[in-house]
Coordinates of C-alpha atoms in Angstrom, one line a residue:
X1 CA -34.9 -12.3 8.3
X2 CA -33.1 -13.5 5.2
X3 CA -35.4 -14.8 2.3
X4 CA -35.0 -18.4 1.3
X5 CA -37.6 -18.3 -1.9
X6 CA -36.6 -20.5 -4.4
X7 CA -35.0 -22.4 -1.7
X8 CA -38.1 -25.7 -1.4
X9 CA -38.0 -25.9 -5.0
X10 CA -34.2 -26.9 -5.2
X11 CA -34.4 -29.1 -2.7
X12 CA -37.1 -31.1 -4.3
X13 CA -34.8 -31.6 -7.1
X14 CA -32.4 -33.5 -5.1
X15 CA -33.4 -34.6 -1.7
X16 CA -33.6 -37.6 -2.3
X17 CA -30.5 -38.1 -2.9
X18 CA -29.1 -36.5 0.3
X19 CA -26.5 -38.8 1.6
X20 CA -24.7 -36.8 4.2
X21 CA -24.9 -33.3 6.2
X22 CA -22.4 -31.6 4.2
X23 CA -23.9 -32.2 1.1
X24 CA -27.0 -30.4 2.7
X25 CA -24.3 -27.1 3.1
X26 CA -23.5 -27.6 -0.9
X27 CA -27.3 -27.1 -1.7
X28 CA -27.3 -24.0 0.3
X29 CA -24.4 -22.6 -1.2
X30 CA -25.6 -23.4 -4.8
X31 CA -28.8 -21.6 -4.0
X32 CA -27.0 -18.9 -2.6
X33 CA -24.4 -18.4 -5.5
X34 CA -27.6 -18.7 -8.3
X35 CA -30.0 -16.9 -6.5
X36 CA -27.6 -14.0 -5.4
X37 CA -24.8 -13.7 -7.5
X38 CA -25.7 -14.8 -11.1
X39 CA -23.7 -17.7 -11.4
X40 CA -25.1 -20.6 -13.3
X41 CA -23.9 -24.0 -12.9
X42 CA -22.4 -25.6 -16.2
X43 CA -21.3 -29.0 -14.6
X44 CA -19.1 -30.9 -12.3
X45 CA -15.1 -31.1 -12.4
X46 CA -12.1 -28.4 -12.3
X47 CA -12.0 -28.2 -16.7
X48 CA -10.8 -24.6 -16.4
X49 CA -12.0 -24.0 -20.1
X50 CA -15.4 -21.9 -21.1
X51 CA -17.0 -21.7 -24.3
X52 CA -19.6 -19.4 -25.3
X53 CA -22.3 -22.4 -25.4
X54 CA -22.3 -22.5 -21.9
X55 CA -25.2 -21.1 -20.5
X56 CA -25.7 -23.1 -17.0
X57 CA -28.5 -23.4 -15.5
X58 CA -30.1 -22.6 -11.5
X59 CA -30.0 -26.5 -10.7
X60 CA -27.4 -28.5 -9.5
X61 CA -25.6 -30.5 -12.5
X62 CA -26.1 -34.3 -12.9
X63 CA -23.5 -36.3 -10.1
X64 CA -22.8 -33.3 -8.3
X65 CA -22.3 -35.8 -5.3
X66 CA -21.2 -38.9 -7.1
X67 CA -18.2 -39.3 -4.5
X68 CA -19.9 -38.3 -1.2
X69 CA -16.7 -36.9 0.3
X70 CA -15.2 -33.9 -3.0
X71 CA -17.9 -31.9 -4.4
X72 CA -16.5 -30.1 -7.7
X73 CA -19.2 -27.9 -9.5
X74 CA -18.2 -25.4 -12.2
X75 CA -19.8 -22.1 -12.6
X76 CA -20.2 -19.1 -14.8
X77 CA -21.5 -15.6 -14.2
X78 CA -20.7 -12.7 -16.5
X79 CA -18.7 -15.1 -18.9
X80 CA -16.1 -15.3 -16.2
X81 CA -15.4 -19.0 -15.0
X82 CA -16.0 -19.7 -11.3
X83 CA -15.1 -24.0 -9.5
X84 CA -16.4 -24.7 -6.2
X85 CA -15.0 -27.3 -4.0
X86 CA -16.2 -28.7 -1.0
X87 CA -13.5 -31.7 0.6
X88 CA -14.6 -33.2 3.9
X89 CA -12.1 -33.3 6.3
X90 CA -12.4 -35.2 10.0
X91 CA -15.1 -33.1 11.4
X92 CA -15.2 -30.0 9.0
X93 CA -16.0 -29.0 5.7
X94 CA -13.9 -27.2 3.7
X95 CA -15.2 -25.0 0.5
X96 CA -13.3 -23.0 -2.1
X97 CA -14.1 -20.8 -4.2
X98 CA -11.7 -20.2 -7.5
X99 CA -12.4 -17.1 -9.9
X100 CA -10.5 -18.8 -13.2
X101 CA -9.6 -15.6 -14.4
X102 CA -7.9 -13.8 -11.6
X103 CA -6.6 -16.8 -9.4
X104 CA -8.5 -16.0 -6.6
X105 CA -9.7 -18.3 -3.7
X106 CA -11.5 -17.8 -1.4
X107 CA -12.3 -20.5 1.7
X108 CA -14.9 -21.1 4.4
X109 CA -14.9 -24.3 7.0
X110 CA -18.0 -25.7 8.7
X111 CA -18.5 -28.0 11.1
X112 CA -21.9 -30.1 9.4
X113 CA -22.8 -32.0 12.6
X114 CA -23.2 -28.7 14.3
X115 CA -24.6 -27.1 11.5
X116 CA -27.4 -29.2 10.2
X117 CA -29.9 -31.1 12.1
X118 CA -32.4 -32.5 9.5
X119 CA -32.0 -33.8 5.6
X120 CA -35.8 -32.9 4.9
X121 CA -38.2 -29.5 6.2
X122 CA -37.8 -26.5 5.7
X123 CA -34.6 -24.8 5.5
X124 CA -35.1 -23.8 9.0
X125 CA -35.6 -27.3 9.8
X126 CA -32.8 -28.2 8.3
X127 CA -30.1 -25.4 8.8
X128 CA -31.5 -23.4 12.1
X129 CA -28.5 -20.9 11.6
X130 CA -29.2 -20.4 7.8
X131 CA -28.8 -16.6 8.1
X132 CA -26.2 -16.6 9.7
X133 CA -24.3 -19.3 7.4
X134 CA -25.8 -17.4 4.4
X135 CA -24.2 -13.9 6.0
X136 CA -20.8 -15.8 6.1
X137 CA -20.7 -17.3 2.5
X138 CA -21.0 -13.4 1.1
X139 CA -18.5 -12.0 3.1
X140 CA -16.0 -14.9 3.4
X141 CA -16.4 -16.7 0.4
X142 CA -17.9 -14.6 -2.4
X143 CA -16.4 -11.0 -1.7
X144 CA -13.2 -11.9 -1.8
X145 CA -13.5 -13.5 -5.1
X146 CA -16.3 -12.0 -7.2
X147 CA -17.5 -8.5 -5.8
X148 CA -13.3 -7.7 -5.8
X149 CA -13.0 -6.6 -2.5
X150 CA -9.7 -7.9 -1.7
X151 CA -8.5 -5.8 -5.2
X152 CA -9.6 -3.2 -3.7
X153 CA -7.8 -3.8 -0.8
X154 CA -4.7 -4.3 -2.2
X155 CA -5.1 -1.7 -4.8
X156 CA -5.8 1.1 -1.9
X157 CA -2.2 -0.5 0.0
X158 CA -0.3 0.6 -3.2
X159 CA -1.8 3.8 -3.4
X160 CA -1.1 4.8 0.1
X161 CA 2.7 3.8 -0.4
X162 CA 2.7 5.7 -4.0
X163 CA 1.2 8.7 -2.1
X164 CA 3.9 8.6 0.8
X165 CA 6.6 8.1 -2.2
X166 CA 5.5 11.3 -4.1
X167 CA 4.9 13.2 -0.6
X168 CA 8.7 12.0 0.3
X169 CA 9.8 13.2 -3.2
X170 CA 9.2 17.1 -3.0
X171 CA 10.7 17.3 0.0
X172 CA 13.8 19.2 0.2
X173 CA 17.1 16.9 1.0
X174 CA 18.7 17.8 4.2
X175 CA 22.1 19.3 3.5
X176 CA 25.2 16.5 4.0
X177 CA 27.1 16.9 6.8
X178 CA 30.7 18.8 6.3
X179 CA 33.7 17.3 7.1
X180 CA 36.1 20.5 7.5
X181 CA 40.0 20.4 7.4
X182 CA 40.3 23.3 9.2
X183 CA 39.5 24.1 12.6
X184 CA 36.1 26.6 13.3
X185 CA 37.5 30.0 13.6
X186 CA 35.0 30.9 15.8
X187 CA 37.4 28.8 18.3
X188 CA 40.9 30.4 16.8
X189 CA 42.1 33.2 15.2
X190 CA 39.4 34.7 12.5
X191 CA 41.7 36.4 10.4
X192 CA 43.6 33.3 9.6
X193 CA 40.8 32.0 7.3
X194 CA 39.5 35.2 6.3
X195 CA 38.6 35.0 2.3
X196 CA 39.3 31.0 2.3
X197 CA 35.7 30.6 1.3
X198 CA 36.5 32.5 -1.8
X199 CA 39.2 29.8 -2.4
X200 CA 38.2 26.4 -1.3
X201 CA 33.9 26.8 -1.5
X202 CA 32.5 25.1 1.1
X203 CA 35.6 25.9 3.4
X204 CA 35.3 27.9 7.0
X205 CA 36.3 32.0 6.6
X206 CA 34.6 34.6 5.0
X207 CA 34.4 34.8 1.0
X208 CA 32.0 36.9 -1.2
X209 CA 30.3 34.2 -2.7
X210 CA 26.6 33.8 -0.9
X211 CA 25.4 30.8 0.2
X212 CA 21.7 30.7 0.7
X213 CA 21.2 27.4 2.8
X214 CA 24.3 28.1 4.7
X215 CA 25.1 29.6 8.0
X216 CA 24.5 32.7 8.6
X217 CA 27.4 35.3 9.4
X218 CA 27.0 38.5 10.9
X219 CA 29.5 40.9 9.7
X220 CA 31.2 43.6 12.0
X221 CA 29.1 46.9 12.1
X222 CA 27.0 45.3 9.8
X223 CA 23.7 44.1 11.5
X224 CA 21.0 41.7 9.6
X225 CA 24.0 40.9 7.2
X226 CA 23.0 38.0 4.9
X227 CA 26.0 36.0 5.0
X228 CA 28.4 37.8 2.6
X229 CA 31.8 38.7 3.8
X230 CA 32.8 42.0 5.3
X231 CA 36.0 43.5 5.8
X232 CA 36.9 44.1 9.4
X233 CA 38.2 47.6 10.4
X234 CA 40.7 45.9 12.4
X235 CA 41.4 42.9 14.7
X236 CA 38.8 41.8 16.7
X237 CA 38.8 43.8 20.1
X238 CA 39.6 47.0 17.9
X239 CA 37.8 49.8 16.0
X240 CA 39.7 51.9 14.2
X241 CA 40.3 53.5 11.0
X242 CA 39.3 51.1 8.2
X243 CA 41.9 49.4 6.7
X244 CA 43.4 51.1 3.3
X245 CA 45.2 47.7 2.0
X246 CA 48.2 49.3 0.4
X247 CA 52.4 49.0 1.1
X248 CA 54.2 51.4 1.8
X249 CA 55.6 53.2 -1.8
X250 CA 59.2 53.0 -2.0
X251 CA 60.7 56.3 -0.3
X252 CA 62.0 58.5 -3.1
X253 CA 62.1 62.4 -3.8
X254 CA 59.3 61.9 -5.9
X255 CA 56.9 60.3 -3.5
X256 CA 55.1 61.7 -0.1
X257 CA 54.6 59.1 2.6
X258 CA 51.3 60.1 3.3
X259 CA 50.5 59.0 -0.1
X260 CA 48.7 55.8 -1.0
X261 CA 49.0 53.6 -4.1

């Protein structure tokens, strides 16, 4: 059960000038916001300026309901400058809460007729729901603008998309796609582009140069080859001698055929 000291002493203050239900729901707000949160009341209006003789003060300021309909009531807590507004509209009342220095509002709507059924009593008499009401104005119209709870919301949001971003950033990029000129030997004649990686890089054929994120390509005879080019003995379909790459030398007295250059 929620604890309404302090509450009988307020209302003493200004029950007699009570004119409608909703300004019944403004004296339990300003007993909430002084008793709960620290804020001191420093006057009516939205003047958005503070000075440091500004003290406030637990009751509510002098023509907090001169207009019966807008209720405007400046407050202070921790030298930071809080306006509440409550604006009867049709059947509901509206209240705002605006933290001067950070822009933020916050909003609650209550139906009065439902809410209160007496203008004198206790606050029971007067507000049966009280807790529940009470329960509302710190999580719908106080969090949001003086505990920071929606900072911390939004604050969390970025920190999630920063930590996805930096996640994103050490992963490796995917290799582009290839667009080759020449068709896949695999599907031709090998020996045709034999060594054209060694002259075009990035090209299909065997070359010497090792490419660690490419394919890999299994050499003849060579098992567990890492990619590198090897020589064939001889046309696919044939193991024979390896080849010698030489010409034959120009015939001549001085030179045997079985020689090589």
């Amino acid at each position: 059960m929620a604890d309404f000291f302090g509450f009988d002493l307020l209302l003493r203050t200004v029950q007699s000038s009570i004119t409608n239900d909703a300004e019944v729901i403004v004296i339990l707000v300003h007993w909430f916001l002084t008793k709960n949160s620290n804020f001191r009341a420093i006057g009516i209006g939205d003047d958005r300026t503070l000075t440091d003789q500004e003290t406030g003060s637990e009751l509510l300021p002098d023509g907090w309901n001169g207009s019966h309909e807008k209720y405007t009531i400046r407050y202070v807590s921790n030298k930071n400058l809080y306006i509440l507004i409550g604006t009867s509209c049709e059947n509901m009342f509206l209240i705002n809460l605006l933290n001067v220095k950070t822009n933020k509002v916050s909003n609650i709507a209550v139906n009065p007729t439902e809410v209160v059924k007496a203008h004198q009593g206790t606050v029971r008499d007067m507000i049966p729901s009280a807790s529940d009401l009470i329960n509302r104005f710190q999580k719908e119209l106080i969090d949001p603008v003086f505990t920071g709870n929606s900072k911390e919301g939004a604050t969390q949001t970025e920190e999630t998309k920063n930590d996805n971003k930096n996640s994103n950033d050490l992963r490796m990029p995917s290799r582009p796609q290839r667009n080759y000129p020449y068709p896949n030997p695999n599907f031709g004649d090998p020996l045709r582009d034999v060594g054209r990686g060694d002259l075009m890089p990035g090209g299909f054929g065997g070359g010497m140069l090792f490419d660690p994120t490419g394919p890999r390509r299994i050499g003849p005879g060579v098992p567990n080859s890492p990619g590198i080019r090897f020589d064939p003995f001889a046309p696919p379909g044939f193991r024979n001698n390896p080849d010698n790459d030489h010409f034959r030398p120009p015939r001549g007295n001085d030179w045997d055929d079985n020689m090589f250059m």
